[in-house]
Amino acid sequence: AAVDKAVELLEGLQAQVLKEGEEEAATYNKFACFCKETTTEKLEAISKGEDDKTDLVADINKLTTKRGELDVAIKDSEDVIAKAEKDMKLKTEERSITNKVYDANSADLQAALDALSGAIKMLKTSKTPSLAQLGSVSQTLRTAATLADALGLGTEASRKAVASFVQKPANEVQMEDYKFHSDDIIATLEEQLLPQFRDKKVEIDKEEVESVKVFDSFMQEQTHFVKTVKHKLEDAKKEKEDAIADIEANSQRLSTVEADLLDDKEYTNKLSKMCSDKAKTWDQRSKTRAAEIQTLTQAISIVKGAVTDKTTANTIRFAQQDVTVNYARAVASDPAAMRAIEVAAEDLEAPSFLQQVSPASALAVVRRLRGAPAEGAATVEVEAAAGADV
């Protein structure tokens, strides 16, 4: 009977809706798991990325501070080395000047000592000195007197004795015969000038030795000091190079981490929107499907209860029992044919099931009956044979 075929059609549609719901639920569950797992994974990656970024920024700041401190240390070391080398240069120049003065004074004193010794010997040994010898002695004494004055040597008495001797003419000195042997000039030379010149020579020799000792000690100390500072300077420069290399390496890592972090955040935002949109669509589809099932259940109940049990001879029947699926779909899509079924129900004073359900749900069921997909759902293929008994 046509009514039986209608019930069969509705029940088949109800089973298909339930099956589609189960399949769609399984698909959505997989997608929901993907959303949850991927979101968790990305959030963990973002958290790790933020931590890595913080650590890298801290390391870079620390290394930058260290590089600044090393720059100061390097500058200080270079200044210290420059000052030490300048001091060493000045000391070397001073030592050179001091040595030249010593060499000159030492040579003069030694020459004076040799000349005085020679004059004393000549004065003592010569009973009748020649005018040339006396002139040579006078010249020696003049030179010695000048040097003694320059060095602050001699006494007032020695200076007068020397001056008296050198001022006498040579012939006058000679005429005094051997009086000069008893003259105090020899005593002045031996007891005053000669010892003072010797003492002065010893003094400047000691001063020279001490000066050389102080200079050598200073140069040795400064050389060691400069060597130590240069070693520290090289270490500081090496540390600076390492710090710069570490800063560059960490900066590259930071760029990579920031790029990955940005990608993860953008992906997470897109994923969140996609998952949210799918969830909303799933909620809407679930509600729509529930309404469809409810509508189909009501329709089946109405047709079974109000039409099948009370069908009269006037109920619409299909004459052809071997009508194909396409013909059944054509009937379902024909408003007149569908209305005929409702008229039969109206004649039996049974309310149309389309009048007892919500318009949206009824529309979805009709769309499925007509072979069109329900909103957001797959097209329903109705495979049933329809017959009519008028």
PDB file of N, CA and C in Angstrom, residues 291-358:
ATOM      1  N   ALA A 291      16.452  17.683  15.348  1.00  0.00           N
ATOM      2  CA  ALA A 291      15.121  18.143  14.943  1.00  0.00           C
ATOM      3  C   ALA A 291      14.580  17.280  13.808  1.00  0.00           C
ATOM      4  N   GLU A 292      15.462  16.885  12.863  1.00  0.00           N
ATOM      5  CA  GLU A 292      15.040  16.020  11.764  1.00  0.00           C
ATOM      6  C   GLU A 292      14.547  14.675  12.299  1.00  0.00           C
ATOM      7  N   ILE A 293      15.319  14.100  13.206  1.00  0.00           N
ATOM      8  CA  ILE A 293      14.925  12.795  13.763  1.00  0.00           C
ATOM      9  C   ILE A 293      13.597  12.912  14.499  1.00  0.00           C
ATOM     10  N   GLN A 294      13.478  14.015  15.256  1.00  0.00           N
ATOM     11  CA  GLN A 294      12.218  14.224  15.982  1.00  0.00           C
ATOM     12  C   GLN A 294      11.053  14.355  15.007  1.00  0.00           C
ATOM     13  N   THR A 295      11.292  15.096  13.902  1.00  0.00           N
ATOM     14  CA  THR A 295      10.249  15.295  12.901  1.00  0.00           C
ATOM     15  C   THR A 295       9.870  13.976  12.233  1.00  0.00           C
ATOM     16  N   LEU A 296      10.919  13.218  11.872  1.00  0.00           N
ATOM     17  CA  LEU A 296      10.657  11.926  11.244  1.00  0.00           C
ATOM     18  C   LEU A 296       9.914  10.985  12.198  1.00  0.00           C
ATOM     19  N   THR A 297      10.295  10.989  13.453  1.00  0.00           N
ATOM     20  CA  THR A 297       9.631  10.140  14.445  1.00  0.00           C
ATOM     21  C   THR A 297       8.160  10.516  14.552  1.00  0.00           C
ATOM     22  N   GLN A 298       7.887  11.836  14.591  1.00  0.00           N
ATOM     23  CA  GLN A 298       6.497  12.310  14.681  1.00  0.00           C
ATOM     24  C   GLN A 298       5.734  11.949  13.419  1.00  0.00           C
ATOM     25  N   ALA A 299       6.419  12.089  12.273  1.00  0.00           N
ATOM     26  CA  ALA A 299       5.738  11.790  11.003  1.00  0.00           C
ATOM     27  C   ALA A 299       5.382  10.307  10.927  1.00  0.00           C
ATOM     28  N   ILE A 300       6.352   9.466  11.304  1.00  0.00           N
ATOM     29  CA  ILE A 300       6.100   8.023  11.273  1.00  0.00           C
ATOM     30  C   ILE A 300       4.938   7.677  12.212  1.00  0.00           C
ATOM     31  N   SER A 301       4.964   8.273  13.391  1.00  0.00           N
ATOM     32  CA  SER A 301       3.904   8.010  14.367  1.00  0.00           C
ATOM     33  C   SER A 301       2.543   8.452  13.834  1.00  0.00           C
ATOM     34  N   ILE A 302       2.552   9.642  13.200  1.00  0.00           N
ATOM     35  CA  ILE A 302       1.276  10.169  12.684  1.00  0.00           C
ATOM     36  C   ILE A 302       0.750   9.297  11.560  1.00  0.00           C
ATOM     37  N   VAL A 303       1.687   8.963  10.605  1.00  0.00           N
ATOM     38  CA  VAL A 303       1.252   8.168   9.452  1.00  0.00           C
ATOM     39  C   VAL A 303       0.775   6.788   9.889  1.00  0.00           C
ATOM     40  N   LYS A 304       1.551   6.166  10.803  1.00  0.00           N
ATOM     41  CA  LYS A 304       1.158   4.848  11.281  1.00  0.00           C
ATOM     42  C   LYS A 304      -0.143   4.899  12.055  1.00  0.00           C
ATOM     43  N   GLY A 305      -0.247   5.883  12.957  1.00  0.00           N
ATOM     44  CA  GLY A 305      -1.394   5.921  13.854  1.00  0.00           C
ATOM     45  C   GLY A 305      -2.637   6.487  13.242  1.00  0.00           C
ATOM     46  N   ALA A 306      -2.454   7.507  12.386  1.00  0.00           N
ATOM     47  CA  ALA A 306      -3.633   8.212  11.899  1.00  0.00           C
ATOM     48  C   ALA A 306      -4.007   7.837  10.493  1.00  0.00           C
ATOM     49  N   VAL A 307      -3.065   7.236   9.719  1.00  0.00           N
ATOM     50  CA  VAL A 307      -3.370   6.940   8.331  1.00  0.00           C
ATOM     51  C   VAL A 307      -3.483   5.437   8.097  1.00  0.00           C
ATOM     52  N   THR A 308      -2.437   4.713   8.522  1.00  0.00           N
ATOM     53  CA  THR A 308      -2.415   3.276   8.255  1.00  0.00           C
ATOM     54  C   THR A 308      -3.612   2.581   8.882  1.00  0.00           C
ATOM     55  N   ASP A 309      -3.949   2.931  10.142  1.00  0.00           N
ATOM     56  CA  ASP A 309      -5.024   2.242  10.845  1.00  0.00           C
ATOM     57  C   ASP A 309      -6.400   2.664  10.364  1.00  0.00           C
ATOM     58  N   LYS A 310      -6.517   3.855   9.711  1.00  0.00           N
ATOM     59  CA  LYS A 310      -7.848   4.357   9.375  1.00  0.00           C
ATOM     60  C   LYS A 310      -8.007   4.604   7.885  1.00  0.00           C
ATOM     61  N   THR A 311      -7.191   3.956   7.131  1.00  0.00           N
ATOM     62  CA  THR A 311      -7.252   4.194   5.691  1.00  0.00           C
ATOM     63  C   THR A 311      -8.552   3.586   5.129  1.00  0.00           C
ATOM     64  N   THR A 312      -9.250   4.341   4.261  1.00  0.00           N
ATOM     65  CA  THR A 312     -10.477   3.874   3.613  1.00  0.00           C
ATOM     66  C   THR A 312     -10.198   3.628   2.156  1.00  0.00           C
ATOM     67  N   ALA A 313     -11.245   3.337   1.477  1.00  0.00           N
ATOM     68  CA  ALA A 313     -11.083   3.071   0.049  1.00  0.00           C
ATOM     69  C   ALA A 313     -10.672   4.311  -0.694  1.00  0.00           C
ATOM     70  N   ASN A 314     -10.907   5.500  -0.100  1.00  0.00           N
ATOM     71  CA  ASN A 314     -10.557   6.755  -0.763  1.00  0.00           C
ATOM     72  C   ASN A 314      -9.099   7.163  -0.564  1.00  0.00           C
ATOM     73  N   THR A 315      -8.353   6.335   0.219  1.00  0.00           N
ATOM     74  CA  THR A 315      -6.949   6.693   0.492  1.00  0.00           C
ATOM     75  C   THR A 315      -6.139   6.543  -0.785  1.00  0.00           C
ATOM     76  N   ILE A 316      -5.280   7.440  -0.976  1.00  0.00           N
ATOM     77  CA  ILE A 316      -4.434   7.395  -2.183  1.00  0.00           C
ATOM     78  C   ILE A 316      -3.555   6.153  -2.133  1.00  0.00           C
ATOM     79  N   ARG A 317      -3.522   5.408  -3.268  1.00  0.00           N
ATOM     80  CA  ARG A 317      -2.660   4.249  -3.384  1.00  0.00           C
ATOM     81  C   ARG A 317      -1.865   4.372  -4.681  1.00  0.00           C
ATOM     82  N   PHE A 318      -0.774   3.696  -4.700  1.00  0.00           N
ATOM     83  CA  PHE A 318       0.005   3.663  -5.949  1.00  0.00           C
ATOM     84  C   PHE A 318      -0.297   2.338  -6.640  1.00  0.00           C
ATOM     85  N   ALA A 319      -0.581   2.412  -7.935  1.00  0.00           N
ATOM     86  CA  ALA A 319      -0.987   1.224  -8.669  1.00  0.00           C
ATOM     87  C   ALA A 319       0.204   0.369  -9.063  1.00  0.00           C
ATOM     88  N   GLN A 320       1.276   0.989  -9.383  1.00  0.00           N
ATOM     89  CA  GLN A 320       2.430   0.219  -9.843  1.00  0.00           C
ATOM     90  C   GLN A 320       3.273  -0.212  -8.651  1.00  0.00           C
ATOM     91  N   GLN A 321       3.412  -1.538  -8.461  1.00  0.00           N
ATOM     92  CA  GLN A 321       4.161  -2.045  -7.314  1.00  0.00           C
ATOM     93  C   GLN A 321       5.666  -2.096  -7.617  1.00  0.00           C
ATOM     94  N   ASP A 322       5.972  -2.059  -8.924  1.00  0.00           N
ATOM     95  CA  ASP A 322       7.393  -2.223  -9.267  1.00  0.00           C
ATOM     96  C   ASP A 322       8.040  -0.908  -9.698  1.00  0.00           C
ATOM     97  N   VAL A 323       7.495   0.205  -9.138  1.00  0.00           N
ATOM     98  CA  VAL A 323       8.041   1.527  -9.511  1.00  0.00           C
ATOM     99  C   VAL A 323       9.477   1.625  -8.996  1.00  0.00           C
ATOM    100  N   THR A 324      10.310   2.207  -9.759  1.00  0.00           N
ATOM    101  CA  THR A 324      11.732   2.313  -9.390  1.00  0.00           C
ATOM    102  C   THR A 324      11.958   3.398  -8.356  1.00  0.00           C
ATOM    103  N   VAL A 325      13.180   3.422  -7.896  1.00  0.00           N
ATOM    104  CA  VAL A 325      13.559   4.429  -6.882  1.00  0.00           C
ATOM    105  C   VAL A 325      13.381   5.832  -7.434  1.00  0.00           C
ATOM    106  N   ASN A 326      13.718   6.012  -8.701  1.00  0.00           N
ATOM    107  CA  ASN A 326      13.601   7.340  -9.290  1.00  0.00           C
ATOM    108  C   ASN A 326      12.165   7.801  -9.337  1.00  0.00           C
ATOM    109  N   TYR A 327      11.240   6.840  -9.556  1.00  0.00           N
ATOM    110  CA  TYR A 327       9.836   7.209  -9.572  1.00  0.00           C
ATOM    111  C   TYR A 327       9.376   7.597  -8.184  1.00  0.00           C
ATOM    112  N   ALA A 328       9.871   6.881  -7.158  1.00  0.00           N
ATOM    113  CA  ALA A 328       9.506   7.225  -5.776  1.00  0.00           C
ATOM    114  C   ALA A 328       9.986   8.635  -5.438  1.00  0.00           C
ATOM    115  N   ARG A 329      11.171   8.948  -5.912  1.00  0.00           N
ATOM    116  CA  ARG A 329      11.703  10.302  -5.621  1.00  0.00           C
ATOM    117  C   ARG A 329      10.882  11.345  -6.373  1.00  0.00           C
ATOM    118  N   ALA A 330      10.433  10.993  -7.591  1.00  0.00           N
ATOM    119  CA  ALA A 330       9.620  11.931  -8.372  1.00  0.00           C
ATOM    120  C   ALA A 330       8.308  12.209  -7.673  1.00  0.00           C
ATOM    121  N   VAL A 331       7.706  11.142  -7.092  1.00  0.00           N
ATOM    122  CA  VAL A 331       6.454  11.322  -6.358  1.00  0.00           C
ATOM    123  C   VAL A 331       6.682  12.207  -5.157  1.00  0.00           C
ATOM    124  N   ALA A 332       7.802  11.966  -4.464  1.00  0.00           N
ATOM    125  CA  ALA A 332       8.095  12.742  -3.258  1.00  0.00           C
ATOM    126  C   ALA A 332       8.323  14.192  -3.594  1.00  0.00           C
ATOM    127  N   SER A 333       8.809  14.440  -4.815  1.00  0.00           N
ATOM    128  CA  SER A 333       9.093  15.828  -5.182  1.00  0.00           C
ATOM    129  C   SER A 333       7.902  16.495  -5.845  1.00  0.00           C
ATOM    130  N   ASP A 334       6.809  15.750  -6.031  1.00  0.00           N
ATOM    131  CA  ASP A 334       5.605  16.311  -6.661  1.00  0.00           C
ATOM    132  C   ASP A 334       4.670  16.814  -5.573  1.00  0.00           C
ATOM    133  N   PRO A 335       4.459  18.137  -5.475  1.00  0.00           N
ATOM    134  CA  PRO A 335       3.578  18.683  -4.420  1.00  0.00           C
ATOM    135  C   PRO A 335       2.182  18.068  -4.474  1.00  0.00           C
ATOM    136  N   ALA A 336       1.699  17.812  -5.668  1.00  0.00           N
ATOM    137  CA  ALA A 336       0.344  17.260  -5.780  1.00  0.00           C
ATOM    138  C   ALA A 336       0.282  15.860  -5.190  1.00  0.00           C
ATOM    139  N   ALA A 337       1.297  15.049  -5.479  1.00  0.00           N
ATOM    140  CA  ALA A 337       1.323  13.689  -4.955  1.00  0.00           C
ATOM    141  C   ALA A 337       1.439  13.697  -3.446  1.00  0.00           C
ATOM    142  N   MET A 338       2.352  14.574  -2.943  1.00  0.00           N
ATOM    143  CA  MET A 338       2.509  14.672  -1.492  1.00  0.00           C
ATOM    144  C   MET A 338       1.223  15.182  -0.855  1.00  0.00           C
ATOM    145  N   ARG A 339       0.578  16.080  -1.527  1.00  0.00           N
ATOM    146  CA  ARG A 339      -0.671  16.631  -0.966  1.00  0.00           C
ATOM    147  C   ARG A 339      -1.749  15.554  -0.932  1.00  0.00           C
ATOM    148  N   ALA A 340      -1.709  14.617  -1.901  1.00  0.00           N
ATOM    149  CA  ALA A 340      -2.715  13.560  -1.970  1.00  0.00           C
ATOM    150  C   ALA A 340      -2.665  12.708  -0.716  1.00  0.00           C
ATOM    151  N   ILE A 341      -1.420  12.442  -0.255  1.00  0.00           N
ATOM    152  CA  ILE A 341      -1.282  11.648   0.968  1.00  0.00           C
ATOM    153  C   ILE A 341      -1.885  12.399   2.137  1.00  0.00           C
ATOM    154  N   GLU A 342      -1.640  13.725   2.178  1.00  0.00           N
ATOM    155  CA  GLU A 342      -2.172  14.521   3.282  1.00  0.00           C
ATOM    156  C   GLU A 342      -3.698  14.598   3.217  1.00  0.00           C
ATOM    157  N   VAL A 343      -4.237  14.648   1.978  1.00  0.00           N
ATOM    158  CA  VAL A 343      -5.700  14.732   1.835  1.00  0.00           C
ATOM    159  C   VAL A 343      -6.342  13.498   2.422  1.00  0.00           C
ATOM    160  N   ALA A 344      -5.698  12.351   2.188  1.00  0.00           N
ATOM    161  CA  ALA A 344      -6.244  11.124   2.731  1.00  0.00           C
ATOM    162  C   ALA A 344      -6.301  11.196   4.240  1.00  0.00           C
ATOM    163  N   ALA A 345      -5.264  11.768   4.802  1.00  0.00           N
ATOM    164  CA  ALA A 345      -5.245  11.894   6.255  1.00  0.00           C
ATOM    165  C   ALA A 345      -6.292  12.886   6.711  1.00  0.00           C
ATOM    166  N   GLU A 346      -6.485  13.976   5.934  1.00  0.00           N
ATOM    167  CA  GLU A 346      -7.472  14.992   6.310  1.00  0.00           C
ATOM    168  C   GLU A 346      -8.889  14.420   6.242  1.00  0.00           C
ATOM    169  N   ASP A 347      -9.104  13.532   5.229  1.00  0.00           N
ATOM    170  CA  ASP A 347     -10.441  12.936   5.109  1.00  0.00           C
ATOM    171  C   ASP A 347     -10.751  12.097   6.330  1.00  0.00           C
ATOM    172  N   LEU A 348      -9.735  11.543   6.953  1.00  0.00           N
ATOM    173  CA  LEU A 348      -9.923  10.735   8.157  1.00  0.00           C
ATOM    174  C   LEU A 348      -9.817  11.590   9.413  1.00  0.00           C
ATOM    175  N   GLU A 349      -9.878  12.934   9.181  1.00  0.00           N
ATOM    176  CA  GLU A 349      -9.805  13.881  10.283  1.00  0.00           C
ATOM    177  C   GLU A 349      -8.508  13.697  11.076  1.00  0.00           C
ATOM    178  N   ALA A 350      -7.404  13.351  10.367  1.00  0.00           N
ATOM    179  CA  ALA A 350      -6.080  13.243  11.006  1.00  0.00           C
ATOM    180  C   ALA A 350      -5.262  14.456  10.613  1.00  0.00           C
ATOM    181  N   PRO A 351      -4.666  15.155  11.528  1.00  0.00           N
ATOM    182  CA  PRO A 351      -3.874  16.372  11.211  1.00  0.00           C
ATOM    183  C   PRO A 351      -2.638  15.994  10.424  1.00  0.00           C
ATOM    184  N   SER A 352      -2.299  16.855   9.480  1.00  0.00           N
ATOM    185  CA  SER A 352      -1.075  16.626   8.688  1.00  0.00           C
ATOM    186  C   SER A 352       0.147  16.683   9.594  1.00  0.00           C
ATOM    187  N   PHE A 353       1.117  15.726   9.365  1.00  0.00           N
ATOM    188  CA  PHE A 353       2.313  15.746  10.224  1.00  0.00           C
ATOM    189  C   PHE A 353       3.136  16.999   9.943  1.00  0.00           C
ATOM    190  N   LEU A 354       2.959  17.563   8.733  1.00  0.00           N
ATOM    191  CA  LEU A 354       3.698  18.798   8.434  1.00  0.00           C
ATOM    192  C   LEU A 354       3.152  19.967   9.228  1.00  0.00           C
ATOM    193  N   GLN A 355       1.878  19.797   9.715  1.00  0.00           N
ATOM    194  CA  GLN A 355       1.297  20.857  10.517  1.00  0.00           C
ATOM    195  C   GLN A 355       1.620  20.696  11.986  1.00  0.00           C
ATOM    196  N   GLN A 356       2.220  19.564  12.368  1.00  0.00           N
ATOM    197  CA  GLN A 356       2.464  19.299  13.783  1.00  0.00           C
ATOM    198  C   GLN A 356       3.940  19.420  14.172  1.00  0.00           C
ATOM    199  N   VAL A 357       4.755  19.807  13.214  1.00  0.00           N
ATOM    200  CA  VAL A 357       6.180  19.952  13.520  1.00  0.00           C
ATOM    201  C   VAL A 357       6.613  21.355  13.159  1.00  0.00           C
ATOM    202  N   SER A 358       7.813  21.709  13.573  1.00  0.00           N
ATOM    203  CA  SER A 358       8.323  23.058  13.302  1.00  0.00           C
ATOM    204  C   SER A 358       8.565  23.218  11.818  1.00  0.00           C
TER     205      SER A 358
END
